[in-house]
Short mmCIF file of C-alpha atoms in Angstrom, two decimals:
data_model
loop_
_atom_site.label_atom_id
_atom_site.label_comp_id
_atom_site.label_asym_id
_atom_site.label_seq_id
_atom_site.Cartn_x
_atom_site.Cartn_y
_atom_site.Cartn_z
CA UNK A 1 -7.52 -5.02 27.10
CA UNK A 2 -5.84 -7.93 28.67
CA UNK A 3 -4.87 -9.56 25.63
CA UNK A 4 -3.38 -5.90 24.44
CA UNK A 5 -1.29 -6.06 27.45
CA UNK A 6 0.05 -9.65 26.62
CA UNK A 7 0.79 -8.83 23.47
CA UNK A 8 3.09 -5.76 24.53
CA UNK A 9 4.79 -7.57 27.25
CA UNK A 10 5.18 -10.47 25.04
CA UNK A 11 6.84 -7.83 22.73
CA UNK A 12 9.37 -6.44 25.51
CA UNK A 13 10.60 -9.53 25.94
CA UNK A 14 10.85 -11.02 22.43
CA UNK A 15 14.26 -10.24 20.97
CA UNK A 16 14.99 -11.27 16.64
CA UNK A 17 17.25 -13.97 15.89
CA UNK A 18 18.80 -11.34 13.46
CA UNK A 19 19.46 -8.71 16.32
CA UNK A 20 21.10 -11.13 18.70
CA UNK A 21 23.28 -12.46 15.61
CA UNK A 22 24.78 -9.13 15.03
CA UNK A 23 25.37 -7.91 18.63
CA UNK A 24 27.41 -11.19 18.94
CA UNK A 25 29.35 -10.66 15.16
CA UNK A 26 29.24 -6.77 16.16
CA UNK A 27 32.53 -7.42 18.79
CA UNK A 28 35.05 -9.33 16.17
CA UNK A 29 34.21 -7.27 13.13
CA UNK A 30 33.75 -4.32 15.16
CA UNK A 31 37.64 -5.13 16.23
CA UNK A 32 38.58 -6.43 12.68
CA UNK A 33 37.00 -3.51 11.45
CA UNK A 34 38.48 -0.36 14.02
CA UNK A 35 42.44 -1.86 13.38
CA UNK A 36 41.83 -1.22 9.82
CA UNK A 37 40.80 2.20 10.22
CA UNK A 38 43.32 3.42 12.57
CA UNK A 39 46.39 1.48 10.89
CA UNK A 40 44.63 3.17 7.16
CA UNK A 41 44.97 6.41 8.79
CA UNK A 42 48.35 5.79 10.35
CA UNK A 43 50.18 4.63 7.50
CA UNK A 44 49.14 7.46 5.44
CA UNK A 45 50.00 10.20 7.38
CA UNK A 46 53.02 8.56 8.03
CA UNK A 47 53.51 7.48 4.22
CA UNK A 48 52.01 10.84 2.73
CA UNK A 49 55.47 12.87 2.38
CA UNK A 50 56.49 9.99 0.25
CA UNK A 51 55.33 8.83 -3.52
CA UNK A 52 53.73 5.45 -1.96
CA UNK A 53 51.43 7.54 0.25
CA UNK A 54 48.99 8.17 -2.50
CA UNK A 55 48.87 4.98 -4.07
CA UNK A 56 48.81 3.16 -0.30
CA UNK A 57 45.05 5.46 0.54
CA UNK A 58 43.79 5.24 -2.79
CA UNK A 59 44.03 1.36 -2.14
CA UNK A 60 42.64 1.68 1.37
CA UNK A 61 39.83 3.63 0.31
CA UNK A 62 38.71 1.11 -2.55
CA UNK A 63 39.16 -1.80 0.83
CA UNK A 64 36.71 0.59 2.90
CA UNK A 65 34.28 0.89 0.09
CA UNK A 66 33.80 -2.75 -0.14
CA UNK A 67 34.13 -3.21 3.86
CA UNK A 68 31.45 -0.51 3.91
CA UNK A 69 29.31 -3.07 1.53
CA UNK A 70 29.63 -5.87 3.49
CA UNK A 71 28.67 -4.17 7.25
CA UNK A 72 25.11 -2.77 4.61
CA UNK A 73 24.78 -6.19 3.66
CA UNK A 74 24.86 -7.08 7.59
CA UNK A 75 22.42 -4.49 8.48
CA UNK A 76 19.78 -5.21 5.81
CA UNK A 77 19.96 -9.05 6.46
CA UNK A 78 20.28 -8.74 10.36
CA UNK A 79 18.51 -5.92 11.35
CA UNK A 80 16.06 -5.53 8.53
CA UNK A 81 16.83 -2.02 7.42
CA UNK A 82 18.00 -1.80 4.15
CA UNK A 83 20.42 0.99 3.35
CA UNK A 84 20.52 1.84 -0.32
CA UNK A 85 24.00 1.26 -2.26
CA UNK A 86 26.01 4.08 -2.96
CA UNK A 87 26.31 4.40 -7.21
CA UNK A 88 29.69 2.81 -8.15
CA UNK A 89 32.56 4.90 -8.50
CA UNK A 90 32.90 6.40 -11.79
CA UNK A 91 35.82 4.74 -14.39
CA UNK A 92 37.49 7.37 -16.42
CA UNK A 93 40.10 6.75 -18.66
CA UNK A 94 43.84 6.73 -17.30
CA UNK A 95 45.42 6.04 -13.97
CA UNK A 96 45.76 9.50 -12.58
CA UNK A 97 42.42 10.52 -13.14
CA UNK A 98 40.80 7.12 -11.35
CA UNK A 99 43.39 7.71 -8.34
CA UNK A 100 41.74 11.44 -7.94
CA UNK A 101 37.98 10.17 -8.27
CA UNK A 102 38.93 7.28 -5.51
CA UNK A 103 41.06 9.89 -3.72
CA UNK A 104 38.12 11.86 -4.08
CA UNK A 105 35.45 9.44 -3.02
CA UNK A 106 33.03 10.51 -0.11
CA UNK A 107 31.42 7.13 0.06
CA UNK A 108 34.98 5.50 0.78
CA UNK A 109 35.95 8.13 3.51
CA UNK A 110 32.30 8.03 5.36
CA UNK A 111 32.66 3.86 5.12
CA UNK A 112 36.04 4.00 6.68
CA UNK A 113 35.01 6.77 9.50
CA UNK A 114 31.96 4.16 10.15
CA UNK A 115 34.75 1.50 11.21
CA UNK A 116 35.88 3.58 14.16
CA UNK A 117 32.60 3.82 15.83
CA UNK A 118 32.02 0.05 15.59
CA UNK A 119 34.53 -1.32 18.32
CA UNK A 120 32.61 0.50 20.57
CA UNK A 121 28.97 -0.35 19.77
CA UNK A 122 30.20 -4.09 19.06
CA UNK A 123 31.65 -4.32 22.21
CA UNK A 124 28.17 -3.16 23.55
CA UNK A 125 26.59 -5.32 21.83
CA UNK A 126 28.37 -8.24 22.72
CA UNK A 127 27.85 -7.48 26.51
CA UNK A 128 24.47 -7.44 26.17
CA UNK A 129 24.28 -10.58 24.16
CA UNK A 130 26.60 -12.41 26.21
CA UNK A 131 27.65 -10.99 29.18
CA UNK A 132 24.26 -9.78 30.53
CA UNK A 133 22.28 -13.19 30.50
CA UNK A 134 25.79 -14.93 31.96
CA UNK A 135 25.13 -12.20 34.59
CA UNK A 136 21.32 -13.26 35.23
CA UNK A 137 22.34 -16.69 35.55
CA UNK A 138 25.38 -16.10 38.13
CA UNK A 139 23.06 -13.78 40.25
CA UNK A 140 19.89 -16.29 40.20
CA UNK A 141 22.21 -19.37 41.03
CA UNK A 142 24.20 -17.44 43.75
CA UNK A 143 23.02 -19.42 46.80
CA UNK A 144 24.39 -22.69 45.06
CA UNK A 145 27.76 -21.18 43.45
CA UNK A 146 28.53 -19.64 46.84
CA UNK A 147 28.26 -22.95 48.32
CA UNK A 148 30.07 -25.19 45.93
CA UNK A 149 32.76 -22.54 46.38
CA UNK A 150 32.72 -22.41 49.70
CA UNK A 151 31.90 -25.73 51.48
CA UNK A 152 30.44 -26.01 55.06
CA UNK A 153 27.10 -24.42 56.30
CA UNK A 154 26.43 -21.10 55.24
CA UNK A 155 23.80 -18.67 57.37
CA UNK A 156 21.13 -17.44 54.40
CA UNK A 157 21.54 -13.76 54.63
CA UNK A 158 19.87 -11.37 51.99
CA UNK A 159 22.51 -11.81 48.58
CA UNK A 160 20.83 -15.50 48.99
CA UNK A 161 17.14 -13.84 49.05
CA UNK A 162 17.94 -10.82 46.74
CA UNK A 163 20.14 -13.36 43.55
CA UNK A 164 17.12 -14.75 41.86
CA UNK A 165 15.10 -11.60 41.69
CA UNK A 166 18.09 -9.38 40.22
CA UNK A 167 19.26 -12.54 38.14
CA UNK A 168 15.36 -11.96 36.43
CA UNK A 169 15.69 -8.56 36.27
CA UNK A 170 18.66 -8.45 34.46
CA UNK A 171 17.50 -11.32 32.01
CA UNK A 172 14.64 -9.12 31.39
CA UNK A 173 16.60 -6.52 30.44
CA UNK A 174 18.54 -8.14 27.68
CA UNK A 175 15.67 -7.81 25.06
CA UNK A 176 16.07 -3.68 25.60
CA UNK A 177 19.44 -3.66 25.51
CA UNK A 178 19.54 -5.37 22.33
CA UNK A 179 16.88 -2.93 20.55
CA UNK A 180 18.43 -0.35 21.90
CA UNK A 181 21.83 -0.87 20.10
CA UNK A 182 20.58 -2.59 17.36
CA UNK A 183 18.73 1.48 17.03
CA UNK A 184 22.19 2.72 16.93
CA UNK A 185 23.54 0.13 14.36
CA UNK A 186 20.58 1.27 11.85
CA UNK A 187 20.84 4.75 12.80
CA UNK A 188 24.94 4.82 12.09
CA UNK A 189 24.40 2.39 9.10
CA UNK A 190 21.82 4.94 7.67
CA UNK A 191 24.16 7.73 8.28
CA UNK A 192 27.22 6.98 6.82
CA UNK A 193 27.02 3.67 4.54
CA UNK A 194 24.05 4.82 2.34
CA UNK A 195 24.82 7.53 -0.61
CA UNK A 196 25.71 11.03 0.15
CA UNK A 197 22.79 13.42 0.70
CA UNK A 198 22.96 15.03 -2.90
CA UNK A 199 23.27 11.56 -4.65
CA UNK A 200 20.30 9.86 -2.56
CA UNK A 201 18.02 13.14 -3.27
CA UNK A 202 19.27 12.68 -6.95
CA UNK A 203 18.53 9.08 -6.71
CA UNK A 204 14.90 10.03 -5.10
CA UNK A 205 14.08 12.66 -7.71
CA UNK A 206 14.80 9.74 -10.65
CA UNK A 207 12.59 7.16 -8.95
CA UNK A 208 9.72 9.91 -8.40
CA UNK A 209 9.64 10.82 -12.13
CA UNK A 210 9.75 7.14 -13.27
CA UNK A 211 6.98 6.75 -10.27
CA UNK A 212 4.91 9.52 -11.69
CA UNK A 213 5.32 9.21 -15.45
CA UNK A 214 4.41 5.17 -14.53
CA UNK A 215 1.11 6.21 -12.58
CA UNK A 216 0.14 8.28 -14.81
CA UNK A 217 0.26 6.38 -17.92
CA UNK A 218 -1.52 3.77 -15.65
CA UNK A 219 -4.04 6.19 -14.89
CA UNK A 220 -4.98 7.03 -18.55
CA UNK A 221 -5.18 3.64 -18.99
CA UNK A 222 -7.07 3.14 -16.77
CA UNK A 223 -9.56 5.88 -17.69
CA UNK A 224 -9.31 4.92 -21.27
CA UNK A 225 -10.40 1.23 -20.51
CA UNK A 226 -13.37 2.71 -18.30
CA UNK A 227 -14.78 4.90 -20.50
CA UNK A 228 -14.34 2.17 -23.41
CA UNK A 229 -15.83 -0.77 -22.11
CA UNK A 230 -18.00 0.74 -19.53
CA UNK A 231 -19.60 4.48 -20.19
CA UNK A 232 -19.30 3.81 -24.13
CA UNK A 233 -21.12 0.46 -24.04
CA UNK A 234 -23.40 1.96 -21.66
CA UNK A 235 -24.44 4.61 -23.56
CA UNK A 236 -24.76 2.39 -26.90
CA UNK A 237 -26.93 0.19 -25.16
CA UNK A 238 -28.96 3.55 -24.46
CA UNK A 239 -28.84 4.05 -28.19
CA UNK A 240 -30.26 1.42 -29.00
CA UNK A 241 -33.20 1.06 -26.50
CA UNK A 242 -34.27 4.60 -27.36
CA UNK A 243 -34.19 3.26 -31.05
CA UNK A 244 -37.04 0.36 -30.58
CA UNK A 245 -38.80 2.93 -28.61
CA UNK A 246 -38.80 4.96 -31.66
CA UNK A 247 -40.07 1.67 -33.79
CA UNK A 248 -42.65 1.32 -31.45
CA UNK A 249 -43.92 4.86 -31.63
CA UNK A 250 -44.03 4.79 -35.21
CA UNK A 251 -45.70 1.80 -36.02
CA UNK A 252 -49.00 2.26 -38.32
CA UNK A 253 -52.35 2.64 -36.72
CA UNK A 254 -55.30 0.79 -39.01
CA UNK A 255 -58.70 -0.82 -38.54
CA UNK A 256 -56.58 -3.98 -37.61
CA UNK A 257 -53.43 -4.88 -35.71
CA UNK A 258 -51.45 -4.18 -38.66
CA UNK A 259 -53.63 -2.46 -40.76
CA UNK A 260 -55.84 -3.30 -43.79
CA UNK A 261 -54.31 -6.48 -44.25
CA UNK A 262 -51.23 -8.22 -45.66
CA UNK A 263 -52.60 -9.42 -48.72
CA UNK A 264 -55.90 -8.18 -48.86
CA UNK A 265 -58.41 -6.43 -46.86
CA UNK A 266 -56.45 -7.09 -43.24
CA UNK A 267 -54.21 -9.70 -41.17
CA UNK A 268 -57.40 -9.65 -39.00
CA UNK A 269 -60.02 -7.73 -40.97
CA UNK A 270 -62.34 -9.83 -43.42
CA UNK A 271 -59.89 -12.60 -43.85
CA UNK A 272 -56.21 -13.83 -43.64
CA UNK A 273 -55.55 -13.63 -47.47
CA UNK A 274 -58.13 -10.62 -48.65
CA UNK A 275 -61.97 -12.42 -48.89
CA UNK A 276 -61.05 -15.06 -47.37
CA UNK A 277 -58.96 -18.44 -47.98
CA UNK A 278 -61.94 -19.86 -49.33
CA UNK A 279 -64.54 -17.58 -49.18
CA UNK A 280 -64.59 -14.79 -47.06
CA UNK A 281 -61.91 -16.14 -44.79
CA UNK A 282 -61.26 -18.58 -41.60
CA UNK A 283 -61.17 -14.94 -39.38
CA UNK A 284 -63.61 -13.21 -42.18
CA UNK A 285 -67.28 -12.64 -40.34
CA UNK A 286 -66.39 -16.31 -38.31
CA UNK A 287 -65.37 -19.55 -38.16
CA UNK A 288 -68.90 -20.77 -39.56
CA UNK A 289 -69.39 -17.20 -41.04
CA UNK A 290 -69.79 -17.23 -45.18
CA UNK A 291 -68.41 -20.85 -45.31
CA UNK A 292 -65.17 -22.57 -45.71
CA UNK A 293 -65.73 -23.02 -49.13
CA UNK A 294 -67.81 -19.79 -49.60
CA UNK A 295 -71.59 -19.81 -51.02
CA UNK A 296 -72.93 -20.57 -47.48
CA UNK A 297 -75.58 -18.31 -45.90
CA UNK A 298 -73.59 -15.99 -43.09
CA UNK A 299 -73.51 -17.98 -40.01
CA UNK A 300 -72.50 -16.76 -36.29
CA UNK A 301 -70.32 -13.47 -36.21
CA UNK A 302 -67.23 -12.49 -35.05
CA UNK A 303 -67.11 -11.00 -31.11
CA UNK A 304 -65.45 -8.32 -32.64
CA UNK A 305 -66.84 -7.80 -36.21
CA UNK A 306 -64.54 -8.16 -39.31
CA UNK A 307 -61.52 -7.59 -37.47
CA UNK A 308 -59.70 -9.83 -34.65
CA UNK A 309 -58.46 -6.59 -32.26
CA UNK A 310 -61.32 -4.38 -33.12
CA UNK A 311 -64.04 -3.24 -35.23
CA UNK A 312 -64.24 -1.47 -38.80
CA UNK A 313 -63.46 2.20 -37.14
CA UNK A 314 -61.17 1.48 -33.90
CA UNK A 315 -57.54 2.35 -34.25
CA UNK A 316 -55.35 0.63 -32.18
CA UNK A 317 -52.29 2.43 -31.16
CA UNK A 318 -48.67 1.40 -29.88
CA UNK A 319 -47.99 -1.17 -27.54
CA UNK A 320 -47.74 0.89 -24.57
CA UNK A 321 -46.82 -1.97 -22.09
CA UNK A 322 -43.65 -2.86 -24.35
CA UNK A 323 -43.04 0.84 -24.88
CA UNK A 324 -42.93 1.80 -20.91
CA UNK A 325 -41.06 -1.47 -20.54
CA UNK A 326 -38.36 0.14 -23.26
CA UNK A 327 -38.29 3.31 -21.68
CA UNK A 328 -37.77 1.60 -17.31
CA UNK A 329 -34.66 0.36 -19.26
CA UNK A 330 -33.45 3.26 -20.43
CA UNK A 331 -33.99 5.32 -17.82
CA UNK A 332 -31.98 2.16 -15.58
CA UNK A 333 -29.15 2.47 -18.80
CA UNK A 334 -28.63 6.09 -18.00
CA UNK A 335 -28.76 5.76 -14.03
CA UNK A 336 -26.19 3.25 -14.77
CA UNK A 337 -24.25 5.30 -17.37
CA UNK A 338 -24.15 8.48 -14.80
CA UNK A 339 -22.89 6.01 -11.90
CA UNK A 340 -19.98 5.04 -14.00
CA UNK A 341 -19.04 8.59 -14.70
CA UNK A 342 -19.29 9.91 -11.24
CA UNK A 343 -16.67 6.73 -10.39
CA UNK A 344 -14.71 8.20 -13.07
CA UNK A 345 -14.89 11.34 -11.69
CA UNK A 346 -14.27 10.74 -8.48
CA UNK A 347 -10.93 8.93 -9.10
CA UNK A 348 -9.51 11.56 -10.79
CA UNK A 349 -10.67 14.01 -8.27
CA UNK A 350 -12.62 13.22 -5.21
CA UNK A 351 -15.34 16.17 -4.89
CA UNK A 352 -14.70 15.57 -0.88
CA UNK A 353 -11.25 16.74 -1.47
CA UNK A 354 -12.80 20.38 -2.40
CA UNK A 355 -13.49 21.07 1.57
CA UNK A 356 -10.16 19.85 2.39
CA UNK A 357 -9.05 16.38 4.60
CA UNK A 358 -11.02 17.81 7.47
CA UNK A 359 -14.44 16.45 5.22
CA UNK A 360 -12.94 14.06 2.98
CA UNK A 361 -11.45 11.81 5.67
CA UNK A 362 -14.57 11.37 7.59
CA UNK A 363 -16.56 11.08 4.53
CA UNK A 364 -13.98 8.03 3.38
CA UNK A 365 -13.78 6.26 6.52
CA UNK A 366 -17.81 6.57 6.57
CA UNK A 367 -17.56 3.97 3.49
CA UNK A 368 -15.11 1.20 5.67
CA UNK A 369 -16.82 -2.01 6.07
CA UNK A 370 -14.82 -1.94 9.63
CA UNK A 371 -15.43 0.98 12.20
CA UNK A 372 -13.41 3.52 12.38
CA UNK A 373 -12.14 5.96 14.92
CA UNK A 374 -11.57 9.41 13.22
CA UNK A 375 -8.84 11.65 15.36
CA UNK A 376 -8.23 15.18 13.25
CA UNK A 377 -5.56 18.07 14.21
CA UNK A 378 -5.38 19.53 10.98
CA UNK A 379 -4.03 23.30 11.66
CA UNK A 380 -2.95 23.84 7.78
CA UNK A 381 -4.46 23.05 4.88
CA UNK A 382 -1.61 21.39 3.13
CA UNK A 383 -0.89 21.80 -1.00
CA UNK A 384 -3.07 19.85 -2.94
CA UNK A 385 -1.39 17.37 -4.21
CA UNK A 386 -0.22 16.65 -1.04
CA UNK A 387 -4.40 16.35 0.22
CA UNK A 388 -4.22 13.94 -3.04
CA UNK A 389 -1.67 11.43 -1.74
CA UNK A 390 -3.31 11.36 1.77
CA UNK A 391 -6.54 10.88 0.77
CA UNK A 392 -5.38 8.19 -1.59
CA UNK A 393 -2.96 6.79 0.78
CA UNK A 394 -5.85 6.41 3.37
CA UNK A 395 -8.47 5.21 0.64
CA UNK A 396 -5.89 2.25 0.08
CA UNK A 397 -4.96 1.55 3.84
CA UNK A 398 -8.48 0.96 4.43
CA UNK A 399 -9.51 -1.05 1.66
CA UNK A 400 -6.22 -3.20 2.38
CA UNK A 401 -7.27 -3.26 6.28
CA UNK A 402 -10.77 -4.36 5.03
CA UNK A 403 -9.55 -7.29 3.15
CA UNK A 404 -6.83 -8.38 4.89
CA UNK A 405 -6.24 -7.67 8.62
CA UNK A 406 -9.48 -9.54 10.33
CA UNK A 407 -9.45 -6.26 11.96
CA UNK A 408 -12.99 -5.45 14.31
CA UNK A 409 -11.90 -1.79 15.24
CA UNK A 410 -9.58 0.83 13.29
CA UNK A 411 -8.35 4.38 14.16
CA UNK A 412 -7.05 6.83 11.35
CA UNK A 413 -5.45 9.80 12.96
CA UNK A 414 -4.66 12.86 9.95
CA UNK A 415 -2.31 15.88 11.36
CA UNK A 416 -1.10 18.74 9.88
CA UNK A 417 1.22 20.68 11.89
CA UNK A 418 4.59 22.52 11.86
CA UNK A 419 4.73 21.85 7.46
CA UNK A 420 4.77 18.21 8.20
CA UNK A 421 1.42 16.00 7.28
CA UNK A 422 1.24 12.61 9.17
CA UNK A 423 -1.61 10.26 8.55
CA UNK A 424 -2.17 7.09 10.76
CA UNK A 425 -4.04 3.66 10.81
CA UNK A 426 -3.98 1.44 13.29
CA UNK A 427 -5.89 -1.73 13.54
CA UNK A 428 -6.46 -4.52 15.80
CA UNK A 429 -6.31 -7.62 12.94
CA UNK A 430 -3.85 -10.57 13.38
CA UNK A 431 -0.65 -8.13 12.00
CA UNK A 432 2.05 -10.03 9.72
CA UNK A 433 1.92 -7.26 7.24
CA UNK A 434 4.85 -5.39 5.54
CA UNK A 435 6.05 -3.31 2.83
CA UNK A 436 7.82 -6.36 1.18
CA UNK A 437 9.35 -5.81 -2.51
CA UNK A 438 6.32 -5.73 -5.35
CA UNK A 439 7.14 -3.31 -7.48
CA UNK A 440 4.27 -0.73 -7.99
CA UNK A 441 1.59 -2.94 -5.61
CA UNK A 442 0.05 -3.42 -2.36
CA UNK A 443 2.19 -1.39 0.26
CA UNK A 444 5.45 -1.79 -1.53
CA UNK A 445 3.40 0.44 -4.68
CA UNK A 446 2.05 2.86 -2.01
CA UNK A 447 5.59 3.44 -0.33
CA UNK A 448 6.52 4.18 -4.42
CA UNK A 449 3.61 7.13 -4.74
CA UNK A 450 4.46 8.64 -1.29
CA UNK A 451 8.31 8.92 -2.15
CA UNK A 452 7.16 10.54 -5.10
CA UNK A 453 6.03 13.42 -2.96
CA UNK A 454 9.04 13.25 -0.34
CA UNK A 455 6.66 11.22 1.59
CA UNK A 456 7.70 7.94 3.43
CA UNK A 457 5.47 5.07 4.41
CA UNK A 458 6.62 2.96 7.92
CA UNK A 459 4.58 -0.12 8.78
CA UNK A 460 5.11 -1.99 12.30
CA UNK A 461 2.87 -5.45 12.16
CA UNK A 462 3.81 -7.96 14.46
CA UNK A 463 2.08 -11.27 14.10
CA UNK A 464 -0.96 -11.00 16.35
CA UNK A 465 -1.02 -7.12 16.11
CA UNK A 466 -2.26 -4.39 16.05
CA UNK A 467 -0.81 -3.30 12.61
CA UNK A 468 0.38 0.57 12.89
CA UNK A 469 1.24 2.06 9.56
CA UNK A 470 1.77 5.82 9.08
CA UNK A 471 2.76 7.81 6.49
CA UNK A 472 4.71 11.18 6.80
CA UNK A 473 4.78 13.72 4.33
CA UNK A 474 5.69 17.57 3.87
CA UNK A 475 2.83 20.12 3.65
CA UNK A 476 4.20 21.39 0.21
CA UNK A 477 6.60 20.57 -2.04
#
């Protein structure tokens, strides 16, 4: 608990280098940046009713495209929120027709109405970079400025008591200030920088479709690779243990091990090569039986007669300790075999998922290796591929919070209210994770899937924790 409430309170007052950059470069280009909007609009109203009046805002408009990429450049590098690049403008043949297409440009004409709001966030910004901690420092040194000002004794009266405590208080409120507009900057930046509504939704649709036709050919590969190396060599393995345990079975049964006898009367009846090798045998009726070299009287017999397992009319059957050895393995082959295809099955379609997330999300956290807190308000069963890309999404947050984090506690929260679907896991690991840039893996892959589905993934890991990444999707497509 107490090291939770360090952590936040080390987080109120910890401020990025990239935030305090761009509150300070938010005042000149925010200047820079409003004079060339007004003086654009200016000059052509003023220049319309003439022939240069076209010519002079087609010009300004390809400026504010390309000021408009340099203030997304800003944002992604300073604030860490990358706005996606607007397509480029289209080239068609002849001069008229690219003057109408820049003429006709929404990204130019959002860039250039993003210029006006600027002065006055930048000058915001700069205050609270600047002229707020100059502030703290004037009101915590008061007592001394006041009296290098003013020589001569000076009574203490309260601005001398109440300077330091309001010089703090405003230094602690720089780090707010400075989120707080640096919100605004992403917000506007999102808003009028990034591609028009119906190109980004084209843009999204593309990127699903490549996303899905990508998975999927993963997937089959996948399966085919399984089901190749894994449930076929399973089940030929099968094959071929049931095959000795047919060899067993139909071995010959005979007065002998092996029946009469290779050559002669038996391997182990009357002798090794029929009568004997010299005689009636070395395993004949004994070792000092009819003789090594025959034409002796009979000496002792055999404990078991003429042959070595048994006598003249016993018939030995199969080895049954090597055939209920054969058959354990099978039987272990075909456990094995029926594991692997209930994996199989499973990733294609969890059975859970049948009952809805309200069983297959306690059933899945129920496998983490960490505890985890289940917290349900599921009032709509969403569409099912929807349930697919949650479960999923939750199957790899956990598996990733397993490895990774350090984490001794987790809490997945799952709701499903209003047609919106928002799934959360929080942890209390050592943070430092993010969505980063690998195409098709880790989070950066998961963020992929979920767009497919007009989902979006958000991840906030501080070093030192807790990690807090949700996911927030619609309840059908």
């Amino acid at each position: 608990m107490v090291r939770r409430v360090v952590t936040r309170w080390r987080r109120g007052l910890s401020v990025r280098g990239g935030e305090l950059a761009f509150a300070v470069l938010g005042l000149p280009l925010g200047v820079l940046g409003a004079v060339y909007a007004v003086a654009v609009l200016y000059a052509g109203a003023l220049l319309s009713l003439t022939v240069l009046g076209l010519p002079f805002v087609a010009a300004a408009l390809v400026g504010a495209r390309g000021i408009g990429g340099l203030h997304r450049r800003l944002v992604g590098r300073l604030l860490g929120e990358p706005v996606t690049a607007p397509p480029p403008l289209p080239r068609p043949s002849g001069v008229l027709a690219r003057g109408r297409v820049v003429l006709a440009d929404p990204v130019a004409w959002r860039a250039l109405l993003y210029l006006l709001p600027r002065l006055p966030l930048g000058l915001l910004g700069f205050l609270a970079a600047v002229g707020l901690p100059l502030s703290a420092v004037w009101l915590a040194g008061f007592p001394l400025w006041v009296r290098l000002l003013e020589p001569g004794p000076r009574p203490v009266d309260w601005l001398d008591v109440a300077g330091l405590p309001a010089g703090l208080a405003v230094l602690t409120a720089v780090p707010a200030a400075l989120r707080g507009l640096s919100r605004a900057n992403r917000a506007l930046a999102r808003g009028l920088l990034g591609p028009v509504r119906s190109q980004q939704r084209v843009r999204e649709l593309e990127n699903a479709r490549a996303t899905l036709l990508a998975e999927s050919t993963d997937r089959l590969r996948r399966l085919e690779r399984d089901l190749h190396d894994g449930t076929q060599a399973q089940l030929v393995a099968l094959a071929i243990t049931l095959s000795l345990a047919d060899d067993v079975l139909g071995e010959p049964d005979g007065p002998g091990t092996h029946g009469p006898g290779t050559d002669g009367p038996g391997t182990d009846g009357p002798g090794t090569h029929g009568p004997g090798t010299d005689g009636y045998g070395t395993d004949g009726y004994g070792t000092d039986g009819s003789g090594t070299d025959g034409g002796h009287a009979p000496g002792r017999a055999h404990t078991s007669g003429p042959g070595r397992v048994g006598g003249p009319g016993h018939e030995s059957g199969p080895d049954l300790g090597r055939l209920r050895a054969l058959v354990d393995r099978a039987r272990g082959q075909t456990d094995a075999t029926i594991a692997g295809l209930r994996r199989l099955t499973r990733g294609i379609h969890p059975v859970a998922l049948d009952a809805g997330l309200a069983e297959a999300l306690p059933t899945l956290t129920a496998t983490s290796p960490v505890p985890v807190t289940v917290r349900l308000d599921l009032r709509e069963r969403p569409q099912e591929v929807i349930e697919r890309a949650v479960y999923f999404c939750a199957a790899e947050l956990l598996t990733n919070l397993a490895k990774h984090s350090g984490a001794r506690t987790a809490e997945l929260s799952a709701s499903a209210v209003g047609g919106r679907v928002r799934l959360t896991v929080r942890d209390d690991g050592r943070g430092g994770a993010a969505i980063g840039h690998g195409a098709g893996t880790g989070l950066a892959g998961l963020a992929e899937r979920l767009a497919a589905v007009d989902g979006v993934l958000r991840v906030d890991s501080p070093p030192g924790g807790p990690t807090v990444v949700s996911a927030e999707l619609p309840s059908r497509l």
